[in-house]
Tab-separated table of C-alpha atoms in Angstrom:
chain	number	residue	atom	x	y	z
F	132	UNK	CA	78.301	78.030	104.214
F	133	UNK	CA	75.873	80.437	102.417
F	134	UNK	CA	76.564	83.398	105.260
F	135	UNK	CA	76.653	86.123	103.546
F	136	UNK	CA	79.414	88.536	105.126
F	137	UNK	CA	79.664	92.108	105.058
F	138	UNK	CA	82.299	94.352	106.333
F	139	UNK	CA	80.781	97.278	108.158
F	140	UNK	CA	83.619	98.980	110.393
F	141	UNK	CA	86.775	99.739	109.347
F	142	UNK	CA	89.593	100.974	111.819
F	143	UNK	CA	93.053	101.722	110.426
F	144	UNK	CA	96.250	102.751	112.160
F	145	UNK	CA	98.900	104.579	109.799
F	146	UNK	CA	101.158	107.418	109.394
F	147	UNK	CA	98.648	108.830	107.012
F	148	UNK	CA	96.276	109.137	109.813
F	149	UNK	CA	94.029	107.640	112.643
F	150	UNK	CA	90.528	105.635	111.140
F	151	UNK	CA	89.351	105.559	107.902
F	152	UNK	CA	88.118	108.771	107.190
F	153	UNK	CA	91.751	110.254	107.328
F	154	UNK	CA	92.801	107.131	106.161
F	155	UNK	CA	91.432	107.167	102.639
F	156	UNK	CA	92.286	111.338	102.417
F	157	UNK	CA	95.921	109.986	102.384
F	158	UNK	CA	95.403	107.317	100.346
F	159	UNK	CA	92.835	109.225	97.657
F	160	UNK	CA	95.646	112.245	97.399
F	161	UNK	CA	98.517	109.661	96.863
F	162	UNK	CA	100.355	110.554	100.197
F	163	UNK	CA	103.017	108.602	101.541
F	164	UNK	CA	103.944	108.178	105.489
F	165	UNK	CA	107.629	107.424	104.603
F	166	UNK	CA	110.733	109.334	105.609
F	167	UNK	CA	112.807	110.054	108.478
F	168	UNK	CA	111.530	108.761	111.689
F	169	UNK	CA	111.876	109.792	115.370
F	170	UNK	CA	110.853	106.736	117.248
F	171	UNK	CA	114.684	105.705	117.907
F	172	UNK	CA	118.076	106.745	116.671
F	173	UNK	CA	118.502	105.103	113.302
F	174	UNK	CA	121.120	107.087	112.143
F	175	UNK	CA	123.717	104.613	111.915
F	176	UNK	CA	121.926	102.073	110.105
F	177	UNK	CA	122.125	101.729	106.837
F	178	UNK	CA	118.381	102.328	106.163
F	179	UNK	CA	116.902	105.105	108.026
F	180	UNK	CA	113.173	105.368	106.604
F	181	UNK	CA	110.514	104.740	107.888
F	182	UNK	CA	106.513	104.894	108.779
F	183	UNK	CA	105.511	106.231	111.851
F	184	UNK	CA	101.998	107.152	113.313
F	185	UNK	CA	101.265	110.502	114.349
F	186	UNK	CA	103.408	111.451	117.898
F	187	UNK	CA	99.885	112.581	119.757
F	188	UNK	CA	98.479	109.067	119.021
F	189	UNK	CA	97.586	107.743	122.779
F	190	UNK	CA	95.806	104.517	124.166
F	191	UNK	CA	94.088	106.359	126.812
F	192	UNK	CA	92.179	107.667	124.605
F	193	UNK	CA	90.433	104.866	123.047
F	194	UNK	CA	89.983	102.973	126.031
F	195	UNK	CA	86.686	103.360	128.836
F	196	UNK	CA	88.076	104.958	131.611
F	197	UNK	CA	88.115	102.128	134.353
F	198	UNK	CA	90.266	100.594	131.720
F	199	UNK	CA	93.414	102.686	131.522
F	200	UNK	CA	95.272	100.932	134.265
F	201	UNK	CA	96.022	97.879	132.171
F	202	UNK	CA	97.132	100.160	129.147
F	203	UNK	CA	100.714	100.215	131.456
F	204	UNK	CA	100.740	96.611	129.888
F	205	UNK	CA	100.681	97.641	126.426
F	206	UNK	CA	102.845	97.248	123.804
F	207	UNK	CA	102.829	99.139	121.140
F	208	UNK	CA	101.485	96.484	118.875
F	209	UNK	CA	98.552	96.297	121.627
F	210	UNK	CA	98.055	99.726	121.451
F	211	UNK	CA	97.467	100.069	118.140
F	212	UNK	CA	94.741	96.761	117.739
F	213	UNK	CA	93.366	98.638	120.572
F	214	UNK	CA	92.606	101.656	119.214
F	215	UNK	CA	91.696	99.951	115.485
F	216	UNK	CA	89.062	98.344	117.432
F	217	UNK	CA	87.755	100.817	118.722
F	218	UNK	CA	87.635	103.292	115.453
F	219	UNK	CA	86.325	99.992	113.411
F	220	UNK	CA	83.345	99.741	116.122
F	221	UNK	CA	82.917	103.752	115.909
F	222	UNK	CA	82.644	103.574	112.255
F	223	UNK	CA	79.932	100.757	111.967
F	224	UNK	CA	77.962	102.301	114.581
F	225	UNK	CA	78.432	99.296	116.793
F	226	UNK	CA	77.681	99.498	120.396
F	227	UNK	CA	79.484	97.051	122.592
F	228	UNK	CA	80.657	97.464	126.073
F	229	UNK	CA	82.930	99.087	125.054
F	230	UNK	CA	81.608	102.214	123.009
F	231	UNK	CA	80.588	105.513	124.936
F	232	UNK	CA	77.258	105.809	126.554
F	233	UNK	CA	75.223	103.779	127.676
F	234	UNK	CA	73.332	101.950	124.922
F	235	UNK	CA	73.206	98.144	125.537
F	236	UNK	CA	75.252	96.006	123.325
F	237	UNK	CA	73.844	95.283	119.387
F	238	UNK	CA	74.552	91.696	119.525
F	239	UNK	CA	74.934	89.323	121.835
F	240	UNK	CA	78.346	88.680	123.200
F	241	UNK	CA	78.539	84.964	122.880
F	242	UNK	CA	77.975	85.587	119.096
F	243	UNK	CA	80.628	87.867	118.981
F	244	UNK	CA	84.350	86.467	118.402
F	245	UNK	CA	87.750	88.130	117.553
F	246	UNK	CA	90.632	87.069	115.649
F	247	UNK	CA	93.982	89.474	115.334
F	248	UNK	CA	96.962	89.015	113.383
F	249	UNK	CA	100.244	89.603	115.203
F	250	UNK	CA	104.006	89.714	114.448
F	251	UNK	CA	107.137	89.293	117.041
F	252	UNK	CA	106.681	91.731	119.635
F	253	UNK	CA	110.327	93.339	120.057
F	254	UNK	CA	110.944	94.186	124.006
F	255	UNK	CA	111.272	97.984	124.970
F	256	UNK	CA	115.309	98.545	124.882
F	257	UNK	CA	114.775	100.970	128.224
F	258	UNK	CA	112.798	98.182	130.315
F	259	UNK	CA	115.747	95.992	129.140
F	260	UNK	CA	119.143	97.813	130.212
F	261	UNK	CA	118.798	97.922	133.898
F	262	UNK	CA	118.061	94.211	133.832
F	263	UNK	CA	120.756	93.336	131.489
F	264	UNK	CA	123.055	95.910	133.365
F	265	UNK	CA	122.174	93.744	136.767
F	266	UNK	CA	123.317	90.554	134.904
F	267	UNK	CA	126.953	91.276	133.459
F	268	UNK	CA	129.702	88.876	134.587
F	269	UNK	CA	131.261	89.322	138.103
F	270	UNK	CA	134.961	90.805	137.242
F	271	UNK	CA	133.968	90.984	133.204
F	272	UNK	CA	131.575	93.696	132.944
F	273	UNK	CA	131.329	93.120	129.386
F	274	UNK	CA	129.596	89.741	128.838
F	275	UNK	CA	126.376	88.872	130.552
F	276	UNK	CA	126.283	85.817	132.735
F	277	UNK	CA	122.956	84.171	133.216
F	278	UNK	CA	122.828	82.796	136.609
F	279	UNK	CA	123.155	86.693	137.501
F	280	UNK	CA	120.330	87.163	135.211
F	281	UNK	CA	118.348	84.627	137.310
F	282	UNK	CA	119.456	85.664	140.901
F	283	UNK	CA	119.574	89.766	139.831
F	284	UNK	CA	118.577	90.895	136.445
F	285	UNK	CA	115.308	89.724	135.747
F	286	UNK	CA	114.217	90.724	139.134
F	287	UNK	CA	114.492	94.501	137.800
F	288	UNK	CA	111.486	93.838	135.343
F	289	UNK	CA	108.116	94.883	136.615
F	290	UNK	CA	106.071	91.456	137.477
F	291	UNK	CA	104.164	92.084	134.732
F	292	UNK	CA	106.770	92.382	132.125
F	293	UNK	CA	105.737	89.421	130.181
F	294	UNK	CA	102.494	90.186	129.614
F	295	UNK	CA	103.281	93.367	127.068
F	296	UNK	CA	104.368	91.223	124.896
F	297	UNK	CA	102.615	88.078	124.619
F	298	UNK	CA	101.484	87.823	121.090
F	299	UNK	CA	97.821	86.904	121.758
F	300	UNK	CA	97.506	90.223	124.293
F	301	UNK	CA	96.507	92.078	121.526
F	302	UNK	CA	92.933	89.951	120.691
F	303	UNK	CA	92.996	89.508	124.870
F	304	UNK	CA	92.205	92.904	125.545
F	305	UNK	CA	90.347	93.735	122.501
F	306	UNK	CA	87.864	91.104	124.044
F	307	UNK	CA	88.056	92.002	127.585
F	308	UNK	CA	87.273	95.831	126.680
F	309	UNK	CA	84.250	95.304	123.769
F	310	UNK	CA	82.860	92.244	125.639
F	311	UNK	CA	83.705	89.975	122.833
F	312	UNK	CA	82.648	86.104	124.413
F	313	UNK	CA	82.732	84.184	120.936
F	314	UNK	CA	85.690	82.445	119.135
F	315	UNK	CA	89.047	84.118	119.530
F	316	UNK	CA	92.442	83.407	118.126
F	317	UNK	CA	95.799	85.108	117.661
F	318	UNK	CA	97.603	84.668	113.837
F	319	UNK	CA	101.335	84.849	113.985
F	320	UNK	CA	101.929	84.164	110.708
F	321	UNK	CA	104.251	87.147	109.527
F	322	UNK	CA	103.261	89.682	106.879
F	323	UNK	CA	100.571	87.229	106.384
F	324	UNK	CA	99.113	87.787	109.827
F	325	UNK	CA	96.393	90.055	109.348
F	326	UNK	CA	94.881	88.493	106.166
F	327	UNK	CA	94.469	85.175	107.815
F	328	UNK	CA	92.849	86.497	110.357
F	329	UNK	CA	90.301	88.005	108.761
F	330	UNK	CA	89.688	84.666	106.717
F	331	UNK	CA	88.985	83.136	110.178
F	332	UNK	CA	86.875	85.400	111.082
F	333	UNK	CA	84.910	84.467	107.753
F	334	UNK	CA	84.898	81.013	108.095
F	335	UNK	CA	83.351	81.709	112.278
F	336	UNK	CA	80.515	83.431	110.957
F	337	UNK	CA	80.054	81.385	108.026
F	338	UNK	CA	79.815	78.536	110.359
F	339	UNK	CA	77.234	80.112	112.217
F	340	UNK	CA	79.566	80.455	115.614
F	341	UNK	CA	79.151	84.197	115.828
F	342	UNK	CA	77.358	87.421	113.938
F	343	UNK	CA	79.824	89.846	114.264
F	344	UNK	CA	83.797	89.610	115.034
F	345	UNK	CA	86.437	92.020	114.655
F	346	UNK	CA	89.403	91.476	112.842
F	347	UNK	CA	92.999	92.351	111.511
F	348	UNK	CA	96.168	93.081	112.798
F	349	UNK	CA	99.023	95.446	113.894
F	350	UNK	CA	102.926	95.750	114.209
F	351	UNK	CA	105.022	98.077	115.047
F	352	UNK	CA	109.008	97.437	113.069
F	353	UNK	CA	110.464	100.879	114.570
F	354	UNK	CA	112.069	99.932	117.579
F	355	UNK	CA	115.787	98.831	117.626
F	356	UNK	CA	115.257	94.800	117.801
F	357	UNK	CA	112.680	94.386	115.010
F	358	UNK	CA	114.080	96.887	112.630
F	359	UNK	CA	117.731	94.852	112.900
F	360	UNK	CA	115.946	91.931	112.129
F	361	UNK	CA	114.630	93.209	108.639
F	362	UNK	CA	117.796	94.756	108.306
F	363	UNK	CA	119.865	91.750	108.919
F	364	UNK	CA	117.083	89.519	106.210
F	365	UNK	CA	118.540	92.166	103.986
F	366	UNK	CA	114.499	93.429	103.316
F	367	UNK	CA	115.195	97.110	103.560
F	368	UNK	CA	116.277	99.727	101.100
F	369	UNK	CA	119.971	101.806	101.727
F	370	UNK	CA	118.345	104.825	99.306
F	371	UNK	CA	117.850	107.241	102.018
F	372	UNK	CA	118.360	109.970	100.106
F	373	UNK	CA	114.979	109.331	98.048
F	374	UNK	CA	112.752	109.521	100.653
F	375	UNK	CA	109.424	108.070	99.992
F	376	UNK	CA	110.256	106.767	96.600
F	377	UNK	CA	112.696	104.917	97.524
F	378	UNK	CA	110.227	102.088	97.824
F	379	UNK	CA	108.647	100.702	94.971
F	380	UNK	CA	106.933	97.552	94.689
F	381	UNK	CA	106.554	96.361	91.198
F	382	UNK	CA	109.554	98.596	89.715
F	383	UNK	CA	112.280	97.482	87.979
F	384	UNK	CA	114.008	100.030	89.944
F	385	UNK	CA	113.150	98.482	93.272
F	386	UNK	CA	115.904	98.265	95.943
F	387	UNK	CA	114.356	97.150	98.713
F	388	UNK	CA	111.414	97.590	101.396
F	389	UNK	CA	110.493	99.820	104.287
F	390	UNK	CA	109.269	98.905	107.151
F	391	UNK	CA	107.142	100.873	109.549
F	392	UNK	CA	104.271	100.469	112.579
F	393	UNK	CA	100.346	100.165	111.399
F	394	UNK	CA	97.585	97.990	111.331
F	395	UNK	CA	93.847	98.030	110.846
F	396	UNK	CA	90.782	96.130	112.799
F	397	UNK	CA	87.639	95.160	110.782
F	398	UNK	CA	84.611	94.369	111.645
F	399	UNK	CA	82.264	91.748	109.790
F	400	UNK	CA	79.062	91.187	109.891
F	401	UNK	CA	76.505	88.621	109.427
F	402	UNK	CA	74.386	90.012	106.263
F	403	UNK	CA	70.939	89.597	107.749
F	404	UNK	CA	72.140	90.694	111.283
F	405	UNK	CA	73.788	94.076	109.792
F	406	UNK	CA	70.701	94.322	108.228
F	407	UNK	CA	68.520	94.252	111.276
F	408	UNK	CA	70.423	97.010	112.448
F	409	UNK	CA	70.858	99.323	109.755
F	410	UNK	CA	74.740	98.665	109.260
F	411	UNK	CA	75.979	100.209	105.912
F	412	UNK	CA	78.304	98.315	104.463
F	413	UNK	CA	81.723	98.826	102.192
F	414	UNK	CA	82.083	95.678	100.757
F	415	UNK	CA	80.970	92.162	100.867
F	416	UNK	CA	83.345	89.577	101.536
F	417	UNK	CA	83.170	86.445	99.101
F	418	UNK	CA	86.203	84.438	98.951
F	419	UNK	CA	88.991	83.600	100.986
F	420	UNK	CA	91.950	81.104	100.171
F	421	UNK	CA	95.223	79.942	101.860
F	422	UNK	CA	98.254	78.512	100.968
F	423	UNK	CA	101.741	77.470	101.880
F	424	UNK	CA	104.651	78.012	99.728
F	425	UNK	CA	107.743	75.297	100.107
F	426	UNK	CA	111.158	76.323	98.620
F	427	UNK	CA	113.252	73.421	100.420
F	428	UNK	CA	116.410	74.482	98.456
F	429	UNK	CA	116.192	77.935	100.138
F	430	UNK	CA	114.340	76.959	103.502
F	431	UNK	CA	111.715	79.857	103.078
F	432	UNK	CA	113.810	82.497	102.585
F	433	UNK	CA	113.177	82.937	99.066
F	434	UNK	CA	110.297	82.754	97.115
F	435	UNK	CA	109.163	80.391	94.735
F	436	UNK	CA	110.105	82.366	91.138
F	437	UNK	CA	106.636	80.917	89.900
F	438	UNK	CA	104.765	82.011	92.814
F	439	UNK	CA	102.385	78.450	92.842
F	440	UNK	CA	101.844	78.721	96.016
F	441	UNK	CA	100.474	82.365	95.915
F	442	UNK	CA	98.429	81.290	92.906
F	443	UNK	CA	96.769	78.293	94.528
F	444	UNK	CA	95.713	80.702	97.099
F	445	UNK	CA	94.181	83.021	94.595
F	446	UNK	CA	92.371	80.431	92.698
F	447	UNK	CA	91.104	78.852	95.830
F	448	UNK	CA	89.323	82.309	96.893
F	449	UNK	CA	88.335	82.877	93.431
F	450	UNK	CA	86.542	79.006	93.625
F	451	UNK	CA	84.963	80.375	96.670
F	452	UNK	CA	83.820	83.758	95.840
F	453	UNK	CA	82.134	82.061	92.420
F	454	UNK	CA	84.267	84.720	90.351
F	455	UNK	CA	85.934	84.164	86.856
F	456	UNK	CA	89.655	86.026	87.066
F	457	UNK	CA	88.608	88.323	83.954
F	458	UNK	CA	85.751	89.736	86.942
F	459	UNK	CA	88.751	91.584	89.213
F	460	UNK	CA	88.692	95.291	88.791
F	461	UNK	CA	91.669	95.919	90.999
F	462	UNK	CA	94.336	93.833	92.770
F	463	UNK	CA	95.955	95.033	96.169
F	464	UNK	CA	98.587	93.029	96.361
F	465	UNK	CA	101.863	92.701	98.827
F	466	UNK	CA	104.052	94.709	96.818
F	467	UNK	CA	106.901	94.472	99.450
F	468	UNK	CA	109.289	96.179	97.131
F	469	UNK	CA	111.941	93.270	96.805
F	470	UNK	CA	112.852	92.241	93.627
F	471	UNK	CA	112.256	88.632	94.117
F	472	UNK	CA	109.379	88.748	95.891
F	473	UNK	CA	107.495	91.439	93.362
F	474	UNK	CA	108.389	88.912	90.651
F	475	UNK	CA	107.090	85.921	92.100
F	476	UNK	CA	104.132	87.215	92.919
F	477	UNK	CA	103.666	89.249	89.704
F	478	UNK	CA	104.196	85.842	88.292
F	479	UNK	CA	101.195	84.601	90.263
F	480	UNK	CA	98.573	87.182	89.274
F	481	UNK	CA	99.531	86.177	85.616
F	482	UNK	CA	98.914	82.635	85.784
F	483	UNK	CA	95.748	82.899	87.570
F	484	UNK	CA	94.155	85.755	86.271
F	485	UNK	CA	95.752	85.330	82.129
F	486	UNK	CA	98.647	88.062	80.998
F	487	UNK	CA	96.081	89.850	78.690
F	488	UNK	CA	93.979	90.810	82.261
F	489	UNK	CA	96.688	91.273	84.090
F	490	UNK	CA	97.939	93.776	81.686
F	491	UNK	CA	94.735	95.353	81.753
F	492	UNK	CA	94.215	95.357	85.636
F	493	UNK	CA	95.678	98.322	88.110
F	494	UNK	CA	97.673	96.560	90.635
F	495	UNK	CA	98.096	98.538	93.876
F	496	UNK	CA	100.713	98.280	96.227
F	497	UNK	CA	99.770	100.644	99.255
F	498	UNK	CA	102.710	99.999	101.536
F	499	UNK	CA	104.162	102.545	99.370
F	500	UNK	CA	101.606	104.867	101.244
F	501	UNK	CA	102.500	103.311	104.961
F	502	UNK	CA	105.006	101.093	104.742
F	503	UNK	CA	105.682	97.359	105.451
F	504	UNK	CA	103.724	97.086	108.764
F	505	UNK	CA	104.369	93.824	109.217
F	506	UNK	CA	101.032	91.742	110.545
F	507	UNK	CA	99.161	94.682	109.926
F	508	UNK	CA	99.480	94.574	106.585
F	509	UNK	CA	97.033	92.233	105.000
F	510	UNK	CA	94.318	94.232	107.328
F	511	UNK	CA	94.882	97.542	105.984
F	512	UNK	CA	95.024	95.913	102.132
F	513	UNK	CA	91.829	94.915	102.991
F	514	UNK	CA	90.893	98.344	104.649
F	515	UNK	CA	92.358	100.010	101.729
F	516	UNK	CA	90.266	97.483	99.109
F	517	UNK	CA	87.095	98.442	100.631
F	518	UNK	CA	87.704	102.009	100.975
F	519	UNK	CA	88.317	102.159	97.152
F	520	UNK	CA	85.037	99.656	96.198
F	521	UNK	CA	83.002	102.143	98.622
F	522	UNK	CA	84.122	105.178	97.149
F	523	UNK	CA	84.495	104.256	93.242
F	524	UNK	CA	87.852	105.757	92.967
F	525	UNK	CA	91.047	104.115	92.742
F	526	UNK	CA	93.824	105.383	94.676
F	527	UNK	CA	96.942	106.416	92.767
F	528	UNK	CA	99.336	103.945	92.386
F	529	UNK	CA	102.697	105.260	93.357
F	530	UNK	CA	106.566	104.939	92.568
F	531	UNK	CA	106.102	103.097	89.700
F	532	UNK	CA	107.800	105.032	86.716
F	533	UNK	CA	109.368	101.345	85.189
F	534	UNK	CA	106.390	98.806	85.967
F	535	UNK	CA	108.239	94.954	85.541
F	536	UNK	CA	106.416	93.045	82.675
F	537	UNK	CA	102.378	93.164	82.937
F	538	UNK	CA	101.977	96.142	85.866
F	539	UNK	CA	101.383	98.931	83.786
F	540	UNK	CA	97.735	99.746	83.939
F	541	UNK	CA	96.615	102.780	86.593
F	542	UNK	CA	93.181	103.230	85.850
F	543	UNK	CA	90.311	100.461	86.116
F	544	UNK	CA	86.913	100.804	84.253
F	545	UNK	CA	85.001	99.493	86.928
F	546	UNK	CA	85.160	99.090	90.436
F	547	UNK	CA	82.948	96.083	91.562
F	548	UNK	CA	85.365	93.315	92.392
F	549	UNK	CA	89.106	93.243	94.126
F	550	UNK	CA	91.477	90.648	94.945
F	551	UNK	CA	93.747	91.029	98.123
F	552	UNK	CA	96.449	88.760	98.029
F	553	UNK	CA	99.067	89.231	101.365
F	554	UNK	CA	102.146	87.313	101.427
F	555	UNK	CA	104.627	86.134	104.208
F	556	UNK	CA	108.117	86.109	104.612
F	557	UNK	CA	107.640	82.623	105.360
F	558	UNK	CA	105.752	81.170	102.721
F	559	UNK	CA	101.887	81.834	104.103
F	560	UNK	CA	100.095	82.837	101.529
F	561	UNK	CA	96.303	84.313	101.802
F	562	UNK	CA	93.786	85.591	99.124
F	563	UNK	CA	90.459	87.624	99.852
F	564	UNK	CA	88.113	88.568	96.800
F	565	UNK	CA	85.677	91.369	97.745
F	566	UNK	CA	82.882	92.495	96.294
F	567	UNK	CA	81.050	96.188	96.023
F	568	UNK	CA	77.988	95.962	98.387
């Protein structure tokens, strides 16, 4: 596999901002997306911060215009992979059939694949009630009986209900719209999501299947279902009243995570074939490792306190990319902000890359600029990794007044290598080393 792989288009999807121009302004100035939120009433939850994207952000408007009918079966989560795509395509001066105008496609379609991280879809609470209102018990209006469901409820559901959220929708129309006839897969593997998928996509061109496939992922946490759900895993901070700084990964302070809605699409490229077209690239891809982690004694819903698992990963892409550990100039690493998790994978970077480095080496956690986004995550890491190797300039690390043993170093005397490490909830583990093009 001696495909050389280049990423040339980068499209993230934040509350900092729409693509990566406004993307790394955020980041560069040390802005943070987090705070009160307007998406739904979340005043009666014990956390109430959050990440959102900017309230003028619309689907139409990233979509050719005998497309829009189909964006009425769009999730949110669809919406945004949808509109990463089409920024990461903008900003590597890729034409597919897709992009405005008519200039015919740079690659071949059948050499083009896709592969998109995605999380658990939560259902639209409106679409929901009158269904659910159609289905309560005859006589007991207070319980819901499910042969009304069957004979009633459902029935108030457009036909195509099920197709908003379908996990794999997202890659589905990225393809349909950009013409994308190479391998395709969806990654549902948590927080882990978007990482792994671009590690696919790696491997696809490596392989020789395609030249070009975009990549990533996207989640939106703020609507009612999926923010209960990290509330009720006990992931999310109660300190309100600090606003942004109430989350910070790597802090002995830490009290907890916040989630949010974001993602970014990538799109790599085939060295020679970004070549041939005059592609400029931010950073060359040159390892990739995966792992699971096991915790029987907890079933997963802990981490292992020596992060193994997470370091097996790391070595593996570090094997791959033909890097010693003292050769990272920067880690971006999960950083979710819980205690356990922060240590375990703190404890990771120091086994594999020696506590001396590690000391040595800024760590950043950029979900303290957007938030936990879920399957997004690992993507805009990866956005946010080659932003800073393309630019020279490391973004300021944030919230991080009491770094936990090791963390402490903010400033990095070179920027030519980074390690990406992205972490889920349920033990997938992924590593990405990059290199400055």
């Amino acid at each position: 596999m001696s495909r050389r792989v280049w990423i040339t288009g980068i499209g993230p999807i934040t509350g900092l901002g729409l693509g990566a121009e406004a993307t790394w302004q955020g980041l560069s100035e040390g802005r943070s997306a987090i705070g009160p939120f307007d998406a739904f009433d979340a005043s009666g939850l014990p956390c109430q911060l959050g990440a959102q994207i900017e309230s003028g952000f619309k689907v139409r408007d990233y979509v050719p215009k005998t497309y829009r009918k189909a964006t009425k079966v769009m999730a949110r989560d669809i919406e945004m992979a949808v509109a990463g795509a089409k920024l990461a395509a903008a900003d590597a001066g890729l034409h597919t059939a897709g992009s405005d105008g008519d200039a015919p496609p740079d690659h071949d379609p059948e050499r083009m694949g896709c592969h998109i991280g995605a999380g658990l879809i939560a259902a639209d609470m409106d679409e929901l009630t009158a269904a659910m209102d159609g289905s309560r018990a005859q006589g007991d209006r207070t319980h819901l009986d499910l042969h009304r469901w069957g004979e009633a409820g459902m029935h108030e559901l457009t036909p195509l209900w099920l197709l908003k959220y379908l996990p794999n929708m997202l890659a589905c129309h990225v393809t349909i719209i950009h013409d994308l006839r190479g391998p395709s897969n969806t990654i549902t593997c948590a927080e882990a999501s978007g990482g792994l998928s671009v590690g696919e996509s790696l491997r696809v061109i490596q392989r020789g299947q395609a030249d070009l496939c975009f990549c990533g992922g996207a989640e939106s946490r703020l609507n009612p279902q999926a923010f209960l759900r990290q509330i009720l895993a006990n992931r999310l901070t109660h300190h309100n009243d600090a606003g942004a700084e109430a989350m910070r990964p790597f802090d002995r302070g830490a009290s907890g995570g916040v989630a949010g809605e974001g993602g970014a699409i990538l799109i790599l490229e085939e060295q020679a074939a970004a070549t041939r077209r005059g592609a400029e690239p931010y950073a060359e891809l040159l390892g990739f490792g995966a792992s699971q982690t096991v915790s029987p004694e907890t079933r997963n819903r802990a981490p292992d306190p020596e992060g193994r698992g997470v370091a097996s990963a790391i070595r593996a892409a570090l094997r791959e990319a033909e890097r010693e550990a003292s050769s990272i100039d920067a880690v971006f690493a999960f950083g979710c902000a819980q205690p356990d998790w922060d240590q375990a994978e703190a404890a990771a970077l120091r086994t594999t890359l020696g506590a001396d480095k590690l000391a040595a080496t800024p760590v950043v956690a950029a979900r303290t600029n957007w938030s936990n986004t879920g399957a997004g995550g690992g993507a805009l890491d990866l956005a946010a990794a080659a932003l800073t190797l393309k630019h020279q300039t490391l973004p300021p690390i944030l919230h991080r007044s009491d770094p936990i043993d090791g963390l402490g170093a903010r400033e990095a005397a070179k920027l030519e290598t980074a390690l990406v490490v992205s972490l889920g909830f349920g033990g997938q583990n992924c590593a990405l080393v990059l290199g400055k093009a």
